[in-house]
Amino acid sequence: MQKPFAQRCIEPDCGSTFELAAPLYVCSRCGGLLDVDWTEPPAVDLDSLRNVWRSRMTSFEAADRSGVWRFRELLPFAADVQIVTLNEGNTPLYNAPRSSEYCGVDSLQLKHQGANPTGSFKDTGMTSAVTQAKVLGARLVACASTGNTAASLAAYAAQAGLLCAILVPEGQVSYAKLAQSLDYGAKVLEIEGNFDSCMRVIRELSDDGSIYLVNSINPFRIEGQKTVAIELAEQLAWQVPDHLVVPGGNLGNSSAFGKGFRELLALGLTTRMPRISVVQAEGASPFAAYVNGQRGEFVDEQHPSTLASAIKIGAPVSWKKALRAVSETEGQVLTVSEQEIADAKAVIGRDGIGCEPASATTVAGIRKLRAEGFIKPGETVVAVLTGHLLKDTDYVNKYYNNSLETEHGQRIQGTFSNPPIQVRGSLDELRSVLSSLG
Ligand code: F0G
């Protein structure tokens, strides 16, 4: 299959196109976000494409085993490009009976992106962005991060043999995520301020071309992440769910799902798109405020605040792409409280699945969307869990010990509290604890 791709500005009154090899992050004419796009839609034989994608899962070749690169017909890279992979993707789609019941929906499945090599969805985009860094001959790759992008970039840069620098807000990133970046050998630069300050600085630094920026503003990140939509459709026998619900931070993930499902539909691999809804934490919800009309124009949140530190973001760079995904699929953008996030996370845990706090906004949001009647009885729902439970164990321990508090001093109730029990006595004492279970 031929792969004619270009970078294209998403602004309707601009639409400028650029070569794939142009080292751009935004349109050099109007500053708009860029898509990697087909210059003409590829002509494909749908059945053979589906069969090839599926059969690659049984291959021993790294490019076939990767849940991103087995869909390479839809990726803007030549066949002879040396890919950088850690066997990302191919993540599980779990049934979640307790979470379904909690939300009051008939069919809820959880697509767990925390099962990726570094424990978050970032790996599916980092494999393509770091591959593009190699294609362009970059020396130093960099990102701003609340922790997961950093951990992922650090791992892929190490695998590729590239220098790596990450900017994180000092004191606001979980130790587990920082530990990953340090172990993978990245230079960790802690900045005073929040994620948005880090993002501003790194964008300025990348202007002169001395570093290759791999935040989700980079359209090659989105290319990798869009394959999760393909993988999900494949797991559902090429049906799409009625609803797809994702957390919203910098808004790259929702943008990528929009693009993935748009391309599947354009190719005829599916017959419709799911409604894509985005859930933000109440204290970090500039996108929800804009979409729901509380603000006439998009206004950055100056002091974002949430215990779901991964999505503590007030100036999301990809909001226009996310808006496109939500509008064209008639989804919703909503907010959930800190208490709702914490409780939903515990319920996901009770399904034996678990996730980090930001991921649990989805289940909390689905419960609300069902209560409001936006999700109807009998409709199918998939929530995307973006990060692994062990990404933020401090949060988990505090929740179960009833000591979780927001930065404004609001105490989160341990609704599903489950503190460890100290048993210092005899076997009989242990027996009595065990017999009281259930
Ligand atoms: N969930 C997790 C676990 C995340 O790490 C992030 C973003 C999101 C959700 C939000 O996704 O930005 O595509 O809307 N984390 C970034 C980081 C910002 O630096 O790790 P988004």
Coordinates of C-alpha atoms and ligand atoms in Angstrom, one line a residue:
M1 CA 0.0 0.0 0.0
Q2 CA 1.3 3.5 -0.8
K3 CA 1.4 5.9 2.0
P4 CA 1.1 9.5 0.9
F5 CA 1.2 11.6 4.0
A6 CA 1.8 15.2 4.8
Q7 CA 1.5 17.5 7.9
R8 CA -1.5 19.7 7.6
C9 CA -2.7 22.7 9.7
I10 CA -6.0 21.9 11.3
E11 CA -7.3 25.6 11.1
P12 CA -10.1 25.6 8.5
D13 CA -9.1 29.0 7.1
C14 CA -5.4 27.9 6.8
G15 CA -5.0 24.2 6.1
S16 CA -1.3 24.7 5.0
T17 CA 0.6 21.5 4.3
F18 CA 4.2 20.6 5.1
E19 CA 6.5 17.8 4.3
L20 CA 6.6 15.0 6.9
A21 CA 10.3 15.7 7.4
A22 CA 9.7 19.4 8.4
P23 CA 10.6 19.6 12.0
L24 CA 7.5 21.5 13.1
Y25 CA 5.2 21.3 16.0
V26 CA 2.7 23.9 14.9
C27 CA 1.8 25.5 11.5
S28 CA 4.6 27.9 10.6
R29 CA 2.1 30.2 8.9
C30 CA -0.7 30.6 11.5
G31 CA 0.5 28.8 14.6
G32 CA -2.3 26.2 14.3
L33 CA -2.0 22.6 15.4
L34 CA -0.8 20.0 12.9
D35 CA -2.2 16.7 11.8
V36 CA -0.4 14.0 10.0
D37 CA -2.8 13.5 7.2
W38 CA -3.4 11.5 4.0
T39 CA -2.9 13.6 0.9
E40 CA -5.2 11.0 -0.7
P41 CA -7.0 8.2 1.2
P42 CA -5.2 4.9 0.7
A43 CA -7.0 2.3 -1.4
V44 CA -7.2 -0.8 0.8
D45 CA -8.6 -4.2 0.7
L46 CA -10.4 -4.3 4.1
D47 CA -10.4 -8.0 4.7
S48 CA -6.8 -8.6 3.8
L49 CA -5.8 -5.6 6.0
R50 CA -7.7 -7.0 8.9
N51 CA -6.1 -10.4 8.4
V52 CA -2.6 -9.0 8.1
W53 CA -3.0 -7.0 11.3
R54 CA -4.3 -10.0 13.2
S55 CA -1.7 -12.5 11.9
R56 CA 1.2 -10.2 12.9
M57 CA 0.3 -10.9 16.6
T58 CA 1.7 -14.4 16.2
S59 CA 5.0 -13.2 14.6
F60 CA 8.3 -13.0 16.4
E61 CA 9.3 -9.8 14.6
A62 CA 9.4 -6.7 16.9
A63 CA 7.5 -4.6 14.4
D64 CA 4.8 -7.2 14.1
R65 CA 4.5 -7.8 17.9
S66 CA 4.1 -4.1 18.7
G67 CA 0.5 -3.2 19.1
V68 CA 1.3 0.1 17.3
W69 CA 3.5 -1.0 14.4
R70 CA 1.3 -4.0 13.4
F71 CA -1.0 -1.3 12.1
R72 CA 1.9 0.3 10.2
E73 CA -0.1 0.7 6.9
L74 CA -1.8 3.6 8.6
L75 CA 1.4 5.2 10.0
P76 CA 3.4 7.8 8.2
F77 CA 6.7 5.9 8.1
A78 CA 8.5 4.2 5.2
A79 CA 8.9 0.4 5.4
D80 CA 12.7 0.6 5.9
V81 CA 12.6 3.0 8.9
Q82 CA 14.3 1.5 12.0
I83 CA 11.6 1.7 14.6
V84 CA 12.1 2.2 18.3
T85 CA 9.8 -0.2 20.1
L86 CA 9.4 -1.7 23.6
N87 CA 6.6 -4.0 22.6
E88 CA 3.9 -1.4 23.4
G89 CA 0.2 -1.7 22.8
N90 CA -1.9 -4.9 22.6
T91 CA -3.4 -4.0 25.9
P92 CA -6.3 -5.8 27.5
L93 CA -10.0 -4.9 27.3
Y94 CA -11.4 -6.0 30.6
N95 CA -15.0 -6.8 31.7
A96 CA -15.6 -4.9 34.9
P97 CA -18.8 -6.0 36.7
R98 CA -18.4 -4.0 39.9
S99 CA -17.6 -0.8 37.9
S100 CA -20.5 -1.4 35.6
E101 CA -22.9 -1.8 38.5
Y102 CA -21.4 1.3 40.2
C103 CA -22.1 3.3 37.1
G104 CA -25.5 1.8 36.5
V105 CA -24.7 0.8 32.9
D106 CA -25.3 -2.6 31.3
S107 CA -22.0 -3.0 29.5
L108 CA -18.8 -1.3 30.7
Q109 CA -15.4 -2.5 29.5
L110 CA -12.1 -1.0 30.6
K111 CA -9.3 -0.6 28.0
H112 CA -6.2 -0.7 30.3
Q113 CA -3.4 1.4 28.8
G114 CA -1.6 1.0 32.1
A115 CA -0.5 -2.4 30.7
N116 CA 2.0 -0.7 28.5
P117 CA 5.8 -1.2 29.1
T118 CA 6.2 1.9 31.3
G119 CA 2.7 1.6 32.7
S120 CA 0.8 4.3 30.8
F121 CA -0.8 5.1 27.5
K122 CA 2.1 7.4 26.6
D123 CA 4.1 4.5 25.2
T124 CA 1.9 4.0 22.2
G125 CA 2.7 7.6 21.1
M126 CA 6.3 7.6 22.3
T127 CA 7.3 4.7 20.0
S128 CA 6.2 6.7 17.0
A129 CA 7.6 10.1 18.2
V130 CA 11.0 8.7 19.1
T131 CA 11.1 6.8 15.8
Q132 CA 10.5 10.2 14.1
A133 CA 13.3 11.7 16.2
K134 CA 15.6 9.1 14.9
V135 CA 14.4 9.7 11.3
L136 CA 15.2 13.4 11.7
G137 CA 18.6 12.7 13.3
A138 CA 17.7 14.4 16.6
R139 CA 20.5 14.4 19.3
L140 CA 18.4 15.4 22.3
V141 CA 14.7 14.6 22.9
A142 CA 12.7 16.4 25.5
C143 CA 9.3 17.0 27.1
A144 CA 7.4 18.7 29.8
S145 CA 5.5 16.3 32.0
T146 CA 3.3 15.5 35.0
G147 CA 5.3 12.2 35.1
N148 CA 4.1 9.7 32.7
T149 CA 5.2 11.3 29.4
A150 CA 8.6 11.7 31.1
A151 CA 8.8 8.1 32.2
S152 CA 7.8 6.9 28.7
L153 CA 10.1 9.3 26.8
A154 CA 13.0 8.3 29.1
A155 CA 12.5 4.6 28.3
Y156 CA 12.2 5.0 24.6
A157 CA 15.1 7.5 24.4
A158 CA 17.3 5.0 26.3
Q159 CA 16.2 2.2 23.9
A160 CA 17.1 4.5 21.0
G161 CA 20.4 5.7 22.4
L162 CA 19.3 9.4 22.4
L163 CA 20.0 12.0 25.0
C164 CA 16.9 12.8 27.0
A165 CA 15.8 15.8 29.2
I166 CA 12.5 16.2 30.9
L167 CA 11.0 19.2 32.7
V168 CA 8.7 18.5 35.6
P169 CA 7.0 20.7 38.2
E170 CA 9.0 20.4 41.4
G171 CA 7.2 18.5 44.2
Q172 CA 4.2 17.7 42.0
V173 CA 5.1 14.4 40.4
S174 CA 4.7 11.0 42.0
Y175 CA 7.8 9.3 43.2
A176 CA 7.1 6.2 41.2
K177 CA 7.1 8.1 37.9
L178 CA 10.2 10.1 38.8
A179 CA 11.9 6.9 39.8
Q180 CA 11.3 5.5 36.3
S181 CA 12.8 8.5 34.5
L182 CA 15.9 8.4 36.8
D183 CA 16.3 4.7 36.2
Y184 CA 16.1 5.0 32.4
G185 CA 18.9 7.6 32.6
A186 CA 17.0 10.8 31.7
K187 CA 18.1 14.2 32.9
V188 CA 15.3 15.3 35.2
L189 CA 15.0 19.1 35.5
E190 CA 12.6 20.2 38.3
I191 CA 11.1 23.6 37.6
E192 CA 9.4 25.9 40.0
G193 CA 5.8 26.3 39.0
N194 CA 3.3 23.8 37.5
F195 CA 3.1 21.6 34.3
D196 CA 1.9 24.6 32.3
S197 CA 5.0 26.6 33.2
C198 CA 7.2 23.6 32.1
M199 CA 5.3 23.4 28.8
R200 CA 5.8 27.1 28.1
V201 CA 9.5 26.8 28.8
I202 CA 10.1 23.7 26.7
R203 CA 8.2 25.1 23.8
E204 CA 10.5 28.1 23.8
L205 CA 13.6 26.0 24.1
S206 CA 12.5 23.8 21.1
D207 CA 12.1 26.9 18.8
D208 CA 15.7 26.9 17.7
G209 CA 15.6 23.2 16.7
S210 CA 18.3 22.1 19.2
I211 CA 15.9 19.7 20.9
Y212 CA 13.2 17.5 19.6
L213 CA 9.9 18.0 21.5
V214 CA 7.7 15.0 22.0
N215 CA 4.8 16.3 24.0
S216 CA 1.4 15.5 22.3
I217 CA 1.6 18.8 20.4
N218 CA 3.9 16.8 18.2
P219 CA 1.6 15.1 15.6
F220 CA 3.8 12.0 15.4
R221 CA 2.8 11.2 19.0
I222 CA -0.8 11.3 18.0
E223 CA -0.1 8.9 15.2
G224 CA 1.0 6.2 17.6
Q225 CA -1.8 6.9 20.0
K226 CA -4.5 6.7 17.3
T227 CA -3.7 3.0 16.8
V228 CA -5.4 2.3 20.2
A229 CA -8.7 3.1 18.4
I230 CA -7.8 0.5 15.8
E231 CA -6.8 -2.1 18.4
L232 CA -10.0 -1.4 20.3
A233 CA -12.2 -1.8 17.2
E234 CA -10.4 -5.1 16.4
Q235 CA -11.0 -6.4 20.0
L236 CA -14.7 -5.6 19.5
A237 CA -14.9 -7.5 16.1
W238 CA -14.8 -4.2 14.2
Q239 CA -17.8 -2.8 16.0
V240 CA -17.4 0.4 18.0
P241 CA -18.9 1.0 21.4
D242 CA -21.7 3.5 21.7
H243 CA -19.6 5.6 24.1
L244 CA -15.9 6.0 24.6
V245 CA -14.8 7.9 27.7
V246 CA -11.3 9.3 28.4
P247 CA -9.7 11.5 31.0
G248 CA -8.7 15.0 29.8
G249 CA -5.4 16.7 30.7
N250 CA -3.3 18.1 27.9
L251 CA -6.0 16.6 25.6
G252 CA -3.7 14.6 23.3
N253 CA -5.4 11.3 24.1
S254 CA -8.9 12.4 23.2
S255 CA -7.5 14.0 20.0
A256 CA -5.8 10.7 19.1
F257 CA -9.0 8.6 19.6
G258 CA -10.9 11.1 17.4
K259 CA -8.3 10.7 14.7
G260 CA -8.1 7.0 14.9
F261 CA -11.9 6.4 14.8
R262 CA -12.2 9.1 12.0
E263 CA -9.7 7.2 9.9
L264 CA -11.3 3.8 10.5
L265 CA -14.6 5.2 9.4
A266 CA -13.1 6.9 6.3
L267 CA -11.5 3.6 5.3
G268 CA -14.7 1.7 5.8
L269 CA -13.2 -0.5 8.5
T270 CA -16.1 0.6 10.8
T271 CA -19.4 2.1 10.0
R272 CA -19.6 4.8 12.7
M273 CA -17.7 6.6 15.4
P274 CA -18.3 6.2 19.2
R275 CA -19.5 9.2 21.1
I276 CA -16.2 10.5 22.6
S277 CA -16.6 12.1 26.0
V278 CA -13.9 13.7 28.0
V279 CA -13.8 13.9 31.8
Q280 CA -11.7 16.5 33.7
A281 CA -11.1 17.0 37.4
E282 CA -13.2 19.8 38.8
G283 CA -10.1 21.9 39.8
A284 CA -8.4 21.5 36.4
S285 CA -11.2 21.8 33.9
P286 CA -10.6 24.7 31.4
F287 CA -11.9 22.5 28.5
A288 CA -15.1 21.6 30.3
A289 CA -15.7 25.3 31.2
Y290 CA -15.3 26.3 27.6
V291 CA -17.3 23.6 26.0
N292 CA -20.2 23.9 28.4
G293 CA -20.4 27.6 27.8
Q294 CA -19.2 28.9 31.2
R295 CA -16.6 30.9 29.3
G296 CA -17.2 32.5 25.9
E297 CA -13.7 31.7 24.7
F298 CA -11.0 29.3 25.8
V299 CA -9.4 30.6 28.9
D300 CA -6.4 28.9 30.6
E301 CA -6.9 27.9 34.2
Q302 CA -4.2 29.8 36.1
H303 CA -4.1 27.6 39.3
P304 CA -5.2 24.1 38.3
S305 CA -5.6 21.9 41.3
T306 CA -6.3 18.1 41.7
L307 CA -4.9 15.1 43.5
A308 CA -5.0 13.4 40.2
S309 CA -1.6 14.9 39.5
A310 CA -1.3 13.5 35.9
I311 CA -4.1 15.8 34.8
K312 CA -3.3 18.9 36.9
I313 CA -3.1 21.1 33.8
G314 CA -4.6 24.5 33.1
A315 CA -3.5 25.2 29.6
P316 CA -4.0 22.1 27.5
V317 CA -2.2 22.4 24.2
S318 CA -4.4 20.1 22.1
W319 CA -7.8 21.5 23.1
K320 CA -8.8 22.3 19.5
K321 CA -8.2 18.8 18.3
A322 CA -10.1 17.4 21.3
L323 CA -13.0 19.8 20.6
R324 CA -13.1 18.4 17.0
A325 CA -13.3 14.8 18.4
V326 CA -16.0 15.7 20.9
S327 CA -18.1 17.8 18.5
E328 CA -18.1 15.5 15.5
T329 CA -19.1 12.5 17.7
E330 CA -21.6 14.5 19.8
G331 CA -19.8 13.5 23.1
Q332 CA -19.7 15.5 26.3
V333 CA -17.1 17.2 28.4
L334 CA -17.7 17.0 32.1
T335 CA -16.1 17.4 35.5
V336 CA -15.9 15.1 38.5
S337 CA -15.0 16.0 42.1
E338 CA -12.0 14.7 44.0
Q339 CA -14.2 12.5 46.1
E340 CA -15.8 11.0 43.0
I341 CA -12.4 10.3 41.5
A342 CA -11.2 8.6 44.6
D343 CA -14.2 6.4 45.1
A344 CA -14.4 5.4 41.4
K345 CA -10.7 4.4 41.6
A346 CA -11.4 2.2 44.6
V347 CA -14.3 0.5 42.6
I348 CA -12.0 -0.2 39.6
G349 CA -9.6 -1.7 42.1
R350 CA -12.4 -4.0 43.4
D351 CA -12.7 -5.4 39.9
G352 CA -9.1 -6.6 40.3
I353 CA -8.0 -4.1 37.7
G354 CA -6.8 -0.9 39.4
C355 CA -5.5 2.4 37.9
E356 CA -4.0 5.7 38.8
P357 CA -6.3 8.5 40.0
A358 CA -6.5 10.4 36.6
S359 CA -7.8 7.2 34.9
A360 CA -10.6 6.9 37.4
T361 CA -12.2 10.1 36.2
T362 CA -13.7 8.0 33.5
V363 CA -15.7 5.7 35.7
A364 CA -16.7 8.6 37.9
G365 CA -17.8 10.4 34.7
I366 CA -19.7 7.5 33.3
R367 CA -21.7 7.2 36.5
K368 CA -22.7 10.8 36.0
L369 CA -23.4 10.5 32.3
R370 CA -25.7 7.5 33.0
A371 CA -27.5 9.3 35.9
E372 CA -28.1 12.3 33.6
G373 CA -29.5 10.0 30.9
F374 CA -26.8 10.8 28.3
I375 CA -25.8 7.1 28.4
K376 CA -28.9 5.1 27.8
P377 CA -29.9 1.7 29.1
G378 CA -28.4 -1.1 26.9
E379 CA -25.7 1.1 25.4
T380 CA -22.1 -0.1 25.3
V381 CA -19.4 1.9 27.0
V382 CA -15.6 1.7 27.0
A383 CA -13.5 3.6 29.5
V384 CA -9.9 4.2 28.8
L385 CA -7.7 3.6 31.9
T386 CA -4.6 5.6 31.1
G387 CA -2.2 4.6 33.9
H388 CA -1.2 1.7 36.2
L389 CA -2.3 1.5 39.8
L390 CA 1.4 1.5 41.0
K391 CA 2.0 4.9 39.4
D392 CA 0.8 6.7 42.6
T393 CA 0.8 4.4 45.7
D394 CA 1.0 7.4 48.0
Y395 CA -2.5 8.4 47.0
V396 CA -3.8 4.8 47.4
N397 CA -2.3 4.3 50.9
K398 CA -3.7 7.7 52.1
Y399 CA -7.2 6.9 50.7
Y400 CA -7.4 3.5 52.4
N401 CA -6.0 5.0 55.7
N402 CA -8.5 7.9 55.6
S403 CA -5.8 10.5 55.4
L404 CA -6.1 11.8 51.8
E405 CA -6.5 15.6 51.6
T406 CA -6.5 18.1 48.8
E407 CA -4.1 21.0 48.7
H408 CA -6.9 23.2 50.0
G409 CA -7.3 21.0 53.1
Q410 CA -10.4 19.1 51.9
R411 CA -10.4 15.6 53.5
I412 CA -11.4 12.8 51.1
Q413 CA -13.6 10.2 52.8
G414 CA -12.3 6.7 52.5
T415 CA -15.7 5.5 51.3
F416 CA -14.3 2.1 50.5
S417 CA -11.8 2.3 53.2
N418 CA -9.6 -0.8 53.7
P419 CA -6.8 0.0 56.2
P420 CA -4.3 -2.7 57.1
I421 CA -5.1 -4.4 60.5
Q422 CA -2.2 -4.8 63.0
V423 CA -2.5 -8.2 64.6
R424 CA 0.2 -8.7 67.2
G425 CA -1.3 -11.5 69.3
S426 CA -1.8 -15.2 69.0
L427 CA -3.0 -17.5 66.2
D428 CA -6.4 -17.3 67.8
E429 CA -6.5 -13.5 67.3
L430 CA -5.6 -14.1 63.6
R431 CA -8.3 -16.8 63.4
S432 CA -10.9 -14.4 64.7
V433 CA -10.0 -11.7 62.3
L434 CA -10.2 -14.1 59.4
S435 CA -13.5 -15.6 60.4
S436 CA -15.0 -12.1 60.6
L437 CA -14.3 -11.5 56.9
G438 CA -17.1 -11.6 54.4
Ligands
F0G1 N1 -4.1 10.0 32.4 C1 -2.8 9.9 32.7 C2 -2.4 8.8 33.6 C3 -1.9 10.8 32.3 O1 -0.6 10.7 32.6 C4 -2.3 11.9 31.5 C5 -1.4 12.9 31.0 C6 -3.7 11.9 31.2 C7 -4.6 11.0 31.7 C8 -4.3 13.0 30.3 O2 -4.0 12.7 29.0 O3 -2.9 14.8 28.4 O4 -3.7 13.3 26.6 O5 -5.3 14.5 27.9 N2 -0.2 13.0 31.3 C9 0.7 13.9 30.8 C10 2.1 13.7 31.3 C11 0.4 15.4 30.8 O6 3.0 14.5 31.3 O7 2.4 12.5 31.7 P1 -4.0 13.9 27.9

